[in-house]
mmCIF file of C-alpha atoms and ligand atoms in Angstrom:
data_model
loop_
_atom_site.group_PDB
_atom_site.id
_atom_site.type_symbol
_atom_site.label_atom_id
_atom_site.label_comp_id
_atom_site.label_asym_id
_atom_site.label_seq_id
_atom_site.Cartn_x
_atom_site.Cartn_y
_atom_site.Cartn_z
ATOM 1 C CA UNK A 235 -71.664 19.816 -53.468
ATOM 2 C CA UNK A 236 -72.687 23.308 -51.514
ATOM 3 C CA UNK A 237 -70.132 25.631 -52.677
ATOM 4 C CA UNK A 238 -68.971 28.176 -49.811
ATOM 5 C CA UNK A 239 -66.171 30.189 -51.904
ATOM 6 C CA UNK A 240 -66.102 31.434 -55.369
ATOM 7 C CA UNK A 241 -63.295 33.205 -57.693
ATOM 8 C CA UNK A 242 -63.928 35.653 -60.429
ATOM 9 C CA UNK A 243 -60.946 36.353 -63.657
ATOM 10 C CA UNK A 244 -61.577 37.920 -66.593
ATOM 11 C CA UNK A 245 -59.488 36.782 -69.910
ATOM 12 C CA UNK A 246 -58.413 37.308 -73.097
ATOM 13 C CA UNK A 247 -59.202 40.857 -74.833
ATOM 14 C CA UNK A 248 -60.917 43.003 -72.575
ATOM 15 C CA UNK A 249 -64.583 44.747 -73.244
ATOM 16 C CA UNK A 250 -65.804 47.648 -71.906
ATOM 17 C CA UNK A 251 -68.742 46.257 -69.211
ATOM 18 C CA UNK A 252 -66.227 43.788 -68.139
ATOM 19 C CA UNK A 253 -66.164 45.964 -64.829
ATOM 20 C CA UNK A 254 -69.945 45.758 -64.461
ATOM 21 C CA UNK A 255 -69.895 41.928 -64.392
ATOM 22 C CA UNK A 256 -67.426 41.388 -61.644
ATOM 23 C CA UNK A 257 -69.240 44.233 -59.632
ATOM 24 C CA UNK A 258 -72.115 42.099 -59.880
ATOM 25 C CA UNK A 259 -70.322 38.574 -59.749
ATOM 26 C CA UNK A 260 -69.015 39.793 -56.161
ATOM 27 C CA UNK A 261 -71.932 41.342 -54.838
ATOM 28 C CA UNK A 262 -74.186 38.276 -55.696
ATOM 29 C CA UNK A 263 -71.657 36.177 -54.504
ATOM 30 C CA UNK A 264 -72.362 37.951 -50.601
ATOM 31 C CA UNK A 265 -75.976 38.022 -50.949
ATOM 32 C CA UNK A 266 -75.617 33.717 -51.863
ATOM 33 C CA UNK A 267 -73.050 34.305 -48.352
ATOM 34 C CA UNK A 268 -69.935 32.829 -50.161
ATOM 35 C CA UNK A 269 -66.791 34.118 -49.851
ATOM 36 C CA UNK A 270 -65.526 35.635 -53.061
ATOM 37 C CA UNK A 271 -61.560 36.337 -54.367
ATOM 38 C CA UNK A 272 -60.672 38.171 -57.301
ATOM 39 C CA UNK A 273 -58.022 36.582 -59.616
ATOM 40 C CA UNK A 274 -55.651 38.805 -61.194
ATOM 41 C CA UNK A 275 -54.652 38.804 -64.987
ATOM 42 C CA UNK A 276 -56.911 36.075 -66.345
ATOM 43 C CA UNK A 277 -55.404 32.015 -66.342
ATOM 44 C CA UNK A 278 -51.986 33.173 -65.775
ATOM 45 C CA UNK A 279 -52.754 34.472 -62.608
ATOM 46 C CA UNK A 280 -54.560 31.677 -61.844
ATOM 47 C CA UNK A 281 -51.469 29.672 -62.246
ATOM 48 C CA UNK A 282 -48.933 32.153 -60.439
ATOM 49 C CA UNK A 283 -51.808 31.988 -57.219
ATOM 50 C CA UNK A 284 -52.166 35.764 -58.021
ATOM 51 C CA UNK A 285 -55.556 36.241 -55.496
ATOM 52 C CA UNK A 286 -57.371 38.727 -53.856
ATOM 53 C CA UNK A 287 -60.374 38.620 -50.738
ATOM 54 C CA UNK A 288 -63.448 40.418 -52.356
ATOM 55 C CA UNK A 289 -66.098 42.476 -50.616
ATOM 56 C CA UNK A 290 -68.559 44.523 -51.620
ATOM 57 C CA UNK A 291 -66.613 47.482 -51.194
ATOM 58 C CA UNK A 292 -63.655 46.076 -53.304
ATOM 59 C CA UNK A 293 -66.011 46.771 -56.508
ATOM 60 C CA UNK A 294 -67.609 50.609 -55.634
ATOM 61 C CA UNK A 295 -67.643 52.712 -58.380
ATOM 62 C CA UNK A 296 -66.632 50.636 -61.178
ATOM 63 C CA UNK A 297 -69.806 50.198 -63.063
ATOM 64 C CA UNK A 298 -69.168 52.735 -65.610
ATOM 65 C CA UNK A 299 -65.351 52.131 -65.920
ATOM 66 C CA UNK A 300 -63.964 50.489 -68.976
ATOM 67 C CA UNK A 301 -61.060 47.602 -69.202
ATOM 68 C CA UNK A 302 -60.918 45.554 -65.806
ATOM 69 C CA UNK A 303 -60.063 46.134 -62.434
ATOM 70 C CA UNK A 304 -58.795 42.196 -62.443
ATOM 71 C CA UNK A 305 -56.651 43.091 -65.444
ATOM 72 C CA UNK A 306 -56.308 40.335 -68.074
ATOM 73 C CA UNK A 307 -54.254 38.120 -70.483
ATOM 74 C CA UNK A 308 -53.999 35.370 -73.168
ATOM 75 C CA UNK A 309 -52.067 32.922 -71.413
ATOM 76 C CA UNK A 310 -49.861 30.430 -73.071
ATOM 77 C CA UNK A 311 -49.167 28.701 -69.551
ATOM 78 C CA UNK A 312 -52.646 27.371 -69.405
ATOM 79 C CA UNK A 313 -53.026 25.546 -72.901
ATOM 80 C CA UNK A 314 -50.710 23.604 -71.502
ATOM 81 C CA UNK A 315 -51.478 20.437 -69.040
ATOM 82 C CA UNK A 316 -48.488 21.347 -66.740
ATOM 83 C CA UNK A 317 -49.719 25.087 -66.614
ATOM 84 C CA UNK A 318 -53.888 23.717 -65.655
ATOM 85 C CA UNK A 319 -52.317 21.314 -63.171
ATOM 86 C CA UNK A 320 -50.740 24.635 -61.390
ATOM 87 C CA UNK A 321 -53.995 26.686 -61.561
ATOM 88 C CA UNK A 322 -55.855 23.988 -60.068
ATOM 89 C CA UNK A 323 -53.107 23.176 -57.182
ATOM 90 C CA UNK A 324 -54.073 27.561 -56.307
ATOM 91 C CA UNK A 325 -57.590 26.943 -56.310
ATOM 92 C CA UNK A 326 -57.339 24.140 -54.043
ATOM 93 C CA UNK A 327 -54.791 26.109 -51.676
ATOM 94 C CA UNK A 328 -57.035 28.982 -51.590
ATOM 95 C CA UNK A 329 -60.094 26.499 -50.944
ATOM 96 C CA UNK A 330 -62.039 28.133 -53.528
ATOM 97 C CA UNK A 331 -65.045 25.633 -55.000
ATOM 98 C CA UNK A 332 -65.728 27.240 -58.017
ATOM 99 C CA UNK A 333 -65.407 29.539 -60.742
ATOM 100 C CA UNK A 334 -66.902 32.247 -62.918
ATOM 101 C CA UNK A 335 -64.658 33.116 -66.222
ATOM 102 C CA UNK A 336 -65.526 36.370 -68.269
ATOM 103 C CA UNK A 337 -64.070 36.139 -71.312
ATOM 104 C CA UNK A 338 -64.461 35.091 -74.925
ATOM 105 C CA UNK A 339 -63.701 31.812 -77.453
ATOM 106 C CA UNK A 340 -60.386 31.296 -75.806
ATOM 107 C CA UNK A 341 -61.447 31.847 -72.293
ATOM 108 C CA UNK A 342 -63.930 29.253 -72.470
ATOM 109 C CA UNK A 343 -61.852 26.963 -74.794
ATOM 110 C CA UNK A 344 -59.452 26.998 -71.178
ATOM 111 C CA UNK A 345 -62.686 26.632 -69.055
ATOM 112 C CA UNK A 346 -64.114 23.697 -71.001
ATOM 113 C CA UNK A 347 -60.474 21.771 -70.935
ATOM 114 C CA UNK A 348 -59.847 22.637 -67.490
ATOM 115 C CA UNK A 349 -63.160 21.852 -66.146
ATOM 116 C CA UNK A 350 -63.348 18.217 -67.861
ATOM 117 C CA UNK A 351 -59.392 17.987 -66.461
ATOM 118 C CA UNK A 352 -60.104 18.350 -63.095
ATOM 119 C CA UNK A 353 -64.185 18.012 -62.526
ATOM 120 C CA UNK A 354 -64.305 21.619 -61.373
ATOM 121 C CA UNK A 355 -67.049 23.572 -61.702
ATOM 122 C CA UNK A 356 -66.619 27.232 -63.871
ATOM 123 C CA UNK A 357 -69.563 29.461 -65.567
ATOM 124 C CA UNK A 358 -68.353 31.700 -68.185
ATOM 125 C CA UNK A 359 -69.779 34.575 -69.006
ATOM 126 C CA UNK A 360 -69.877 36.109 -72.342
ATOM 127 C CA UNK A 361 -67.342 39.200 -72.404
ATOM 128 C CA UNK A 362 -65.359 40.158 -75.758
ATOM 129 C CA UNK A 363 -66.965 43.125 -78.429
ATOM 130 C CA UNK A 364 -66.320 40.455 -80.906
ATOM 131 C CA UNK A 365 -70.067 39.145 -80.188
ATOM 132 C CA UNK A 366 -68.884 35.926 -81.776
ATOM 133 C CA UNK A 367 -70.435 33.373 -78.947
ATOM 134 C CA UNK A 368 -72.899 30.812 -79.828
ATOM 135 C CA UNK A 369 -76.074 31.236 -76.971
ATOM 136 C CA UNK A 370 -76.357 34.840 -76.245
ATOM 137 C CA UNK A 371 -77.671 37.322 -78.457
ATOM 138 C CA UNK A 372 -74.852 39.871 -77.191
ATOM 139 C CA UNK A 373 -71.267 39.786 -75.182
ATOM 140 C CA UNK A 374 -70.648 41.839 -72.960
ATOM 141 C CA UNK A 375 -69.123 45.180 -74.659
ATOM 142 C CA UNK A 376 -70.212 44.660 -78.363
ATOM 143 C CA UNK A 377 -72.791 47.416 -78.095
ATOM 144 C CA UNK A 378 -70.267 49.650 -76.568
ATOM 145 C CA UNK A 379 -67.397 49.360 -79.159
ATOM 146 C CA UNK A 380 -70.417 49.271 -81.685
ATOM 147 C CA UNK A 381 -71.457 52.833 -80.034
ATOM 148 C CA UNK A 382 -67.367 53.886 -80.359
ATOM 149 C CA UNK A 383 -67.367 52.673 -83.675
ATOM 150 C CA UNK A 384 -70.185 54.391 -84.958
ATOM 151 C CA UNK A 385 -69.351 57.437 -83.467
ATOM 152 C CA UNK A 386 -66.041 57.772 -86.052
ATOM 153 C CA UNK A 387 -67.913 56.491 -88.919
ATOM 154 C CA UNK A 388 -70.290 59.337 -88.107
ATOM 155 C CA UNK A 389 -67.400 61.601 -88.357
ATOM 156 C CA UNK A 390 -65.449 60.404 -91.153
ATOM 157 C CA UNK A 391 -68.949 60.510 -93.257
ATOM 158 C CA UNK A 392 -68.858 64.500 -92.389
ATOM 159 C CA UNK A 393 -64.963 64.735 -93.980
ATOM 160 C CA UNK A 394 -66.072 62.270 -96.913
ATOM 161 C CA UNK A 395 -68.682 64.265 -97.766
ATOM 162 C CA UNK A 396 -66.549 67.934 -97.413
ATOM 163 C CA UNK A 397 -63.826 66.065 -100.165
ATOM 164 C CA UNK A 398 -65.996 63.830 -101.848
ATOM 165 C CA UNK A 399 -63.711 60.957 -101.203
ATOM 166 C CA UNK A 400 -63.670 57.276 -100.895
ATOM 167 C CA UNK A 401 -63.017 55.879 -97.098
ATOM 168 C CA UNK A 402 -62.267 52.513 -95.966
ATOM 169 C CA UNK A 403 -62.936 52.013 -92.314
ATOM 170 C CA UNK A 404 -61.585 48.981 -90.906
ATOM 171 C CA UNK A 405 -63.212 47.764 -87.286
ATOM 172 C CA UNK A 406 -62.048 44.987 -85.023
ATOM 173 C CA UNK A 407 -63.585 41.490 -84.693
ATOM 174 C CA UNK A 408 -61.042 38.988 -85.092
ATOM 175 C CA UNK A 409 -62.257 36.773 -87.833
ATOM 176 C CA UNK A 410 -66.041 37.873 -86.701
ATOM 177 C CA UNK A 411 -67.921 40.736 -88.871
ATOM 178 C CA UNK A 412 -70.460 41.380 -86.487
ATOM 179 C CA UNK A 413 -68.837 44.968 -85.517
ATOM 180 C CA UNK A 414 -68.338 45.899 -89.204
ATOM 181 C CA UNK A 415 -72.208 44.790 -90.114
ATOM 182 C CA UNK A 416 -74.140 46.155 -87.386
ATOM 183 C CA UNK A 417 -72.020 49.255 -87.217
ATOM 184 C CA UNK A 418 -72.140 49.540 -90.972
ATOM 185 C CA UNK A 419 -75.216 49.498 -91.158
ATOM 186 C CA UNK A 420 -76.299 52.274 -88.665
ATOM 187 C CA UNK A 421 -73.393 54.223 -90.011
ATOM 188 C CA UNK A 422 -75.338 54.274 -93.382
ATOM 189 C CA UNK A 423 -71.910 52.849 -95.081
ATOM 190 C CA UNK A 424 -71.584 52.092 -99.040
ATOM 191 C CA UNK A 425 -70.078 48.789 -98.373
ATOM 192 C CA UNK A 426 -69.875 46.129 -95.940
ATOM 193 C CA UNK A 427 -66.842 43.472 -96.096
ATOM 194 C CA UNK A 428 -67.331 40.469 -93.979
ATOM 195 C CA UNK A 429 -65.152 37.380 -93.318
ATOM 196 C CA UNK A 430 -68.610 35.296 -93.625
ATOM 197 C CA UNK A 431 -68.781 36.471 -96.948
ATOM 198 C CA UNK A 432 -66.215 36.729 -100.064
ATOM 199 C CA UNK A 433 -64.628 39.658 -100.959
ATOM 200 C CA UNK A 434 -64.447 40.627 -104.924
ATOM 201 C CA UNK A 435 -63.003 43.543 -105.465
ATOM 202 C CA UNK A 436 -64.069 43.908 -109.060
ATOM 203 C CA UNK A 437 -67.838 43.803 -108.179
ATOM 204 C CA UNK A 438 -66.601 46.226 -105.018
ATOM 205 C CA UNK A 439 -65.569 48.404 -107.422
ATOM 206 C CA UNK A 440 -68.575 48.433 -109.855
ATOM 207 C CA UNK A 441 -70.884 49.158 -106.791
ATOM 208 C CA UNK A 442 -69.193 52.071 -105.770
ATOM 209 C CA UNK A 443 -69.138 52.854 -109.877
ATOM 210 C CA UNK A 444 -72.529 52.277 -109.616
ATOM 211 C CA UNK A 445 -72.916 54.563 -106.633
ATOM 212 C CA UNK A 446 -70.837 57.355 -108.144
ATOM 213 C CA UNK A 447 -73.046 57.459 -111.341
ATOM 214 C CA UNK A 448 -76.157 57.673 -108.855
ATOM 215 C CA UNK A 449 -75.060 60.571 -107.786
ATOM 216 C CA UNK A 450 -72.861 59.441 -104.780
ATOM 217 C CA UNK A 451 -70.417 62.188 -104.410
ATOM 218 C CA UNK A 452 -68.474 60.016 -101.596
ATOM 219 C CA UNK A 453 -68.625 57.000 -100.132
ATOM 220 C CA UNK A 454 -67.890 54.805 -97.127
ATOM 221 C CA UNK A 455 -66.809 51.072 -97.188
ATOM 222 C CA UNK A 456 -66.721 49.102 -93.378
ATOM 223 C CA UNK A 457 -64.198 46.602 -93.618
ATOM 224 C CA UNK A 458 -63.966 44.030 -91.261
ATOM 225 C CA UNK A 459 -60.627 43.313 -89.897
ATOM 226 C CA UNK A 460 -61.011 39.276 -90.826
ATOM 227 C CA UNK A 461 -62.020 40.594 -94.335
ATOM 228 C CA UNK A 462 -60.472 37.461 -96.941
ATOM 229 C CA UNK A 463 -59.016 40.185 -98.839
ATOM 230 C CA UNK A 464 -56.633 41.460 -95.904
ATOM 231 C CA UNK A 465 -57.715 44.049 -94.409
ATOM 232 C CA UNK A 466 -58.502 47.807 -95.194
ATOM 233 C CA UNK A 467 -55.358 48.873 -96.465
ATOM 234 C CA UNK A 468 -54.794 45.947 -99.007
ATOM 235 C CA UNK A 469 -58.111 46.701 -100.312
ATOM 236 C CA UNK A 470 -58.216 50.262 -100.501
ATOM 237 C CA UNK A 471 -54.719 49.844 -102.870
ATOM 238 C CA UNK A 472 -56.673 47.212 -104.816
ATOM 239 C CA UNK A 473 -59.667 49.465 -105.678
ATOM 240 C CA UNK A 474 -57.352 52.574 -106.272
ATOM 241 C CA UNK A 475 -55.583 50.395 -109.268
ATOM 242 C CA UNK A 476 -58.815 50.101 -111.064
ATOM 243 C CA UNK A 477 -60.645 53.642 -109.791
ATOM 244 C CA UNK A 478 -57.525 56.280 -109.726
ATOM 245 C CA UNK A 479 -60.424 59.160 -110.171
ATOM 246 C CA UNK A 480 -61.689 58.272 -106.503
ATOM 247 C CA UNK A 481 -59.685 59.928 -103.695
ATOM 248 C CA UNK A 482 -59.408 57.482 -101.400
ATOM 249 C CA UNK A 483 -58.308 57.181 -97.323
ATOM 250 C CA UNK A 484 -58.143 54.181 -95.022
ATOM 251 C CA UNK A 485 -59.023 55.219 -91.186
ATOM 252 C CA UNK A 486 -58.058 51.695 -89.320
ATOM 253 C CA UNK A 487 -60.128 51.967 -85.684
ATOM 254 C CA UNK A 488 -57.937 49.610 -83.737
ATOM 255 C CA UNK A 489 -58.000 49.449 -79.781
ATOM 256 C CA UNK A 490 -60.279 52.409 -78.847
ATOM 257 C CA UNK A 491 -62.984 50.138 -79.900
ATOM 258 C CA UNK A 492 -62.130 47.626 -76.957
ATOM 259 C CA UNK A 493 -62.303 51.221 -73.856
ATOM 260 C CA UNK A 494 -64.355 53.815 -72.445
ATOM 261 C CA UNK A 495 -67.093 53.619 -70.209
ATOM 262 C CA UNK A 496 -69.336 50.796 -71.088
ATOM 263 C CA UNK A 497 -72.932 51.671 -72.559
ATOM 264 C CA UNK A 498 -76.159 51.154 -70.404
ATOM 265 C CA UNK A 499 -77.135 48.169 -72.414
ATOM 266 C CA UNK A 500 -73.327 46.693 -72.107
ATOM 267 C CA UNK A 501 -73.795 47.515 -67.877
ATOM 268 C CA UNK A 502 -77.516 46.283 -67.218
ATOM 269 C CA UNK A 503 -76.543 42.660 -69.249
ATOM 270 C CA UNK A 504 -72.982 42.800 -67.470
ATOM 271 C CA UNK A 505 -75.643 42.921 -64.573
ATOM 272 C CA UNK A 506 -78.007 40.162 -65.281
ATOM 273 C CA UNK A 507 -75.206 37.695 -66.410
ATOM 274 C CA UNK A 508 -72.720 38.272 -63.409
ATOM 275 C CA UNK A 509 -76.011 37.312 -60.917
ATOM 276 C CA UNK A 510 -76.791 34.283 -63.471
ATOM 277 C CA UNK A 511 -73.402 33.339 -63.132
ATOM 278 C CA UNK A 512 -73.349 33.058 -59.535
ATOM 279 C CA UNK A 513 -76.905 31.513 -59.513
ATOM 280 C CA UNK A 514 -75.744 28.924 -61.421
ATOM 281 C CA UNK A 515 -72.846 27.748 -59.560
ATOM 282 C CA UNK A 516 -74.926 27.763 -56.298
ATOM 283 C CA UNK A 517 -77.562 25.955 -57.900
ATOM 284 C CA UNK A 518 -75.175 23.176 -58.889
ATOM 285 C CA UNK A 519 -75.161 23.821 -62.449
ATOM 286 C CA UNK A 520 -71.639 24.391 -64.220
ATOM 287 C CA UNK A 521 -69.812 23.739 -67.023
ATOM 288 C CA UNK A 522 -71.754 26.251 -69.118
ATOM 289 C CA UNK A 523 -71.832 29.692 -70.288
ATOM 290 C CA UNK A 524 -74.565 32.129 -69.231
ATOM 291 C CA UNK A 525 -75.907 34.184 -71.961
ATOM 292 C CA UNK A 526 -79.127 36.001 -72.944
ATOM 293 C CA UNK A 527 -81.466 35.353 -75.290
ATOM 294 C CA UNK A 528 -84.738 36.559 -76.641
ATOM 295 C CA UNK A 529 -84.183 38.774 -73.428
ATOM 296 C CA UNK A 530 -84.096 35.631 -70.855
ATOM 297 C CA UNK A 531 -81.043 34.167 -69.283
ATOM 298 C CA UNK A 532 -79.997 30.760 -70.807
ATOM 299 C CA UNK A 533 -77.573 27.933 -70.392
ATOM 300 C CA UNK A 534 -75.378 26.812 -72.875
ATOM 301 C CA UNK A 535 -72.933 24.111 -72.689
ATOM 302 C CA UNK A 536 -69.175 25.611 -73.050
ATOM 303 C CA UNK A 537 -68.581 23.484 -75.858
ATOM 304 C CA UNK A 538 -71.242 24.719 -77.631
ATOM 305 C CA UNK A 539 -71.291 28.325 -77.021
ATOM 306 C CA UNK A 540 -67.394 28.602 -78.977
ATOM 307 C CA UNK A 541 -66.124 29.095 -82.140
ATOM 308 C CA UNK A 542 -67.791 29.167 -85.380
ATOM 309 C CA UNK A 543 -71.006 27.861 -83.614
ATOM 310 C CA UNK A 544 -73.278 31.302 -84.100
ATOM 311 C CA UNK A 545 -74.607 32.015 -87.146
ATOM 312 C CA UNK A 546 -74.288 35.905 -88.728
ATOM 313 C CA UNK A 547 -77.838 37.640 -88.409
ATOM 314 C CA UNK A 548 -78.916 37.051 -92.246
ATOM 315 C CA UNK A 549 -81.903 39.357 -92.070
ATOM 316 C CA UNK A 550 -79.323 42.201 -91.037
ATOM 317 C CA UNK A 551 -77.066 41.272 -93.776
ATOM 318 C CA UNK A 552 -80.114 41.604 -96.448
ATOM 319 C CA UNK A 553 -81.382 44.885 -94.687
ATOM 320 C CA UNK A 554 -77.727 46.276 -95.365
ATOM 321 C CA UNK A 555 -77.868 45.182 -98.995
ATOM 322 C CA UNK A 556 -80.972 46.508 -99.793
ATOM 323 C CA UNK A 557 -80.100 50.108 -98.194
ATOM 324 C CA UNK A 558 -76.706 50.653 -99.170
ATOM 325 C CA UNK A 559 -77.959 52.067 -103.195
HETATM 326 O O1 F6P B 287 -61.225 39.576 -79.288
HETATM 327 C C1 F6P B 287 -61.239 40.951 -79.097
HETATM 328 C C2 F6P B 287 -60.268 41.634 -80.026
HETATM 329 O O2 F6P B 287 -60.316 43.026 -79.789
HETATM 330 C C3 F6P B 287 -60.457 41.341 -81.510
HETATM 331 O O3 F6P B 287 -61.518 42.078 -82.069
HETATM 332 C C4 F6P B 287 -59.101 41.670 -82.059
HETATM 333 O O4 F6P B 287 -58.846 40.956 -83.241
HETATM 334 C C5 F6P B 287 -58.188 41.212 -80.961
HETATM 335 O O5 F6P B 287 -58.946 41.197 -79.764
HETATM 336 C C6 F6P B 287 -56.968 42.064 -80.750
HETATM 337 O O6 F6P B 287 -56.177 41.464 -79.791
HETATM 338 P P1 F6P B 287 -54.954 42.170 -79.063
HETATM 339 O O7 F6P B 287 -55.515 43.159 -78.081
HETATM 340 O O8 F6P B 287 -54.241 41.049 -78.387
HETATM 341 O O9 F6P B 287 -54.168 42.861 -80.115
#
């Protein structure tokens, strides 16, 4: 089927870069001469018809903005059948053919349903700083919540240091610990705690023993927010039971990992997958997520690319082991 008119939402949490991808969904979108709409706030605007004509001009000067001009949300309308049939009754109203979906696990959970519900052809595109998608290397706006990330560690290593204390810095991910591992491990931290991995805290406690009698005069622990163990705060009460000498303080990162402006890498891949995205639709191919790997563009069934399916980079994880004495 030649497709003449495309929509673009973004969903679920947004990621800085987010921006950069509809910029470049829209503008490929004109040079493939389709018409393109915006949809506002993710699925539930989808279902509420909540739609907006598109032109080039509609996306100046939002390359370097974080969050999304489109807005988003998790919406509970859609996992339901009555809430898809709605959406798709819009998109037939507004005669639009297709669709491209930014978004994350849930956003392409929706896609996948939807798409199989009603034979209509989406692309998603990888956007969350969770980086927990199966065929892509990187999401849009890991590398920029990375860069916010490591830009507190940084700091809170300077005010360790001054008191010789003990921090626990807990960074998003949902129940991912890609954030805490890569940023821990250009932050130089003590300790990483990952959901992939179990927590002890007795053999926590004899590292940073360890590190104390090896001259460590403070020390750093990343703590995922998926952590088994809770979370930073349950853990930093847990350690200071069986190490009251160590002054300790929990710095929790929270939201201002998921704004400001998104990094070059985050805009030039927000780039490359927003034209992918569109490519792929006109070229007939849908049902898939476009992601990048080994620096090329690649395909990868919706299905596939969710949950659970990509593995934690093990030669990272070793790396951090081996340089955190
Ligand atoms: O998926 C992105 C993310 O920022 C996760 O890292 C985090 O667990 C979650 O969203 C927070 O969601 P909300 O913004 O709804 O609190």
């Amino acid at each position: 089927m030649s497709i003449k008119k495309i929509a673009v939402l973004t969903s679920g949490g947004d990621a800085p870069g987010m921006n950069a991808c509809i910029r470049a969904v829209v503008r490929a979108g004109i040079y493939n001469e389709l018409e393109v709409c915006g949809v506002y706030r993710g699925y539930q605007g989808l279902i509420e018809g909540d739609f907006e004509a598109m032109d080039a001009r509609s996306v100046s000067k939002i390359i370097y903005r974080g969050g999304t001009i489109l807005k988003s949300a998790r919406s509970d309308d859609f996992m339901t059948k009555e809430g898809r049939k709605k959406a798709h009754q819009k998109l037939v109203n507004e005669k639009v053919d297709a669709l491209v979906a930014i978004g994350g696990d849930g956003t392409f959970k929706g896609a996948d349903v939807f798409s199989g519900e009603f034979n209509f052809p989406i692309v998603g595109v990888p956007g969350t700083i969770d980086n927990d998608l199966a065929g892509t290397d990187f999401t849009i706006g890991f590398n920029t919540a990375l860069n916010t990330a490591l830009e507190s560690i940084d700091k809170i290593r300077d005010t360790a240091a001054a008191h010789n204390r003990l921090f626990f810095v807990e960074v998003m991910g949902r129940d991912s610990g890609r954030i805490a591992l890569w940023s821990g491990v250009a932050g130089g931290a003590e300790e990483i705690l990952l959901p992939e991995e179990k927590t002890d805290i007795d053999e926590l406690v004899e590292k940073l023993k360890e590190g104390k009698a090896n001259r460590k005069s403070s020390s750093i622990v990343v703590v995922a927010e998926g952590d088994d163990m809770g979370g930073a705060l349950k853990i930093a009460e847990m350690v200071k039971e069986r190490m009251s000498d160590y002054e300790t303080r929990v710095t929790i990162l929270g939201h201002v990992q998921r704004g400001g402006n998104p990094t070059c890498y985050d805009r030039i891949l927000a780039s490359r997958l927003g034209v992918a995205a569109v490519e792929s639709l006109v070229n007939n191919k849908s049902g898939v997520m476009v992601g990048l790997v080994n620096s090329n563009i690649k395909h990868t069934p919706l299905s596939k690319a969710i949950k659970n399916n990509k593995l934690l980079n093990e030669e990272l994880l070793r790396v951090s082991k081996i340089l955190s004495i």
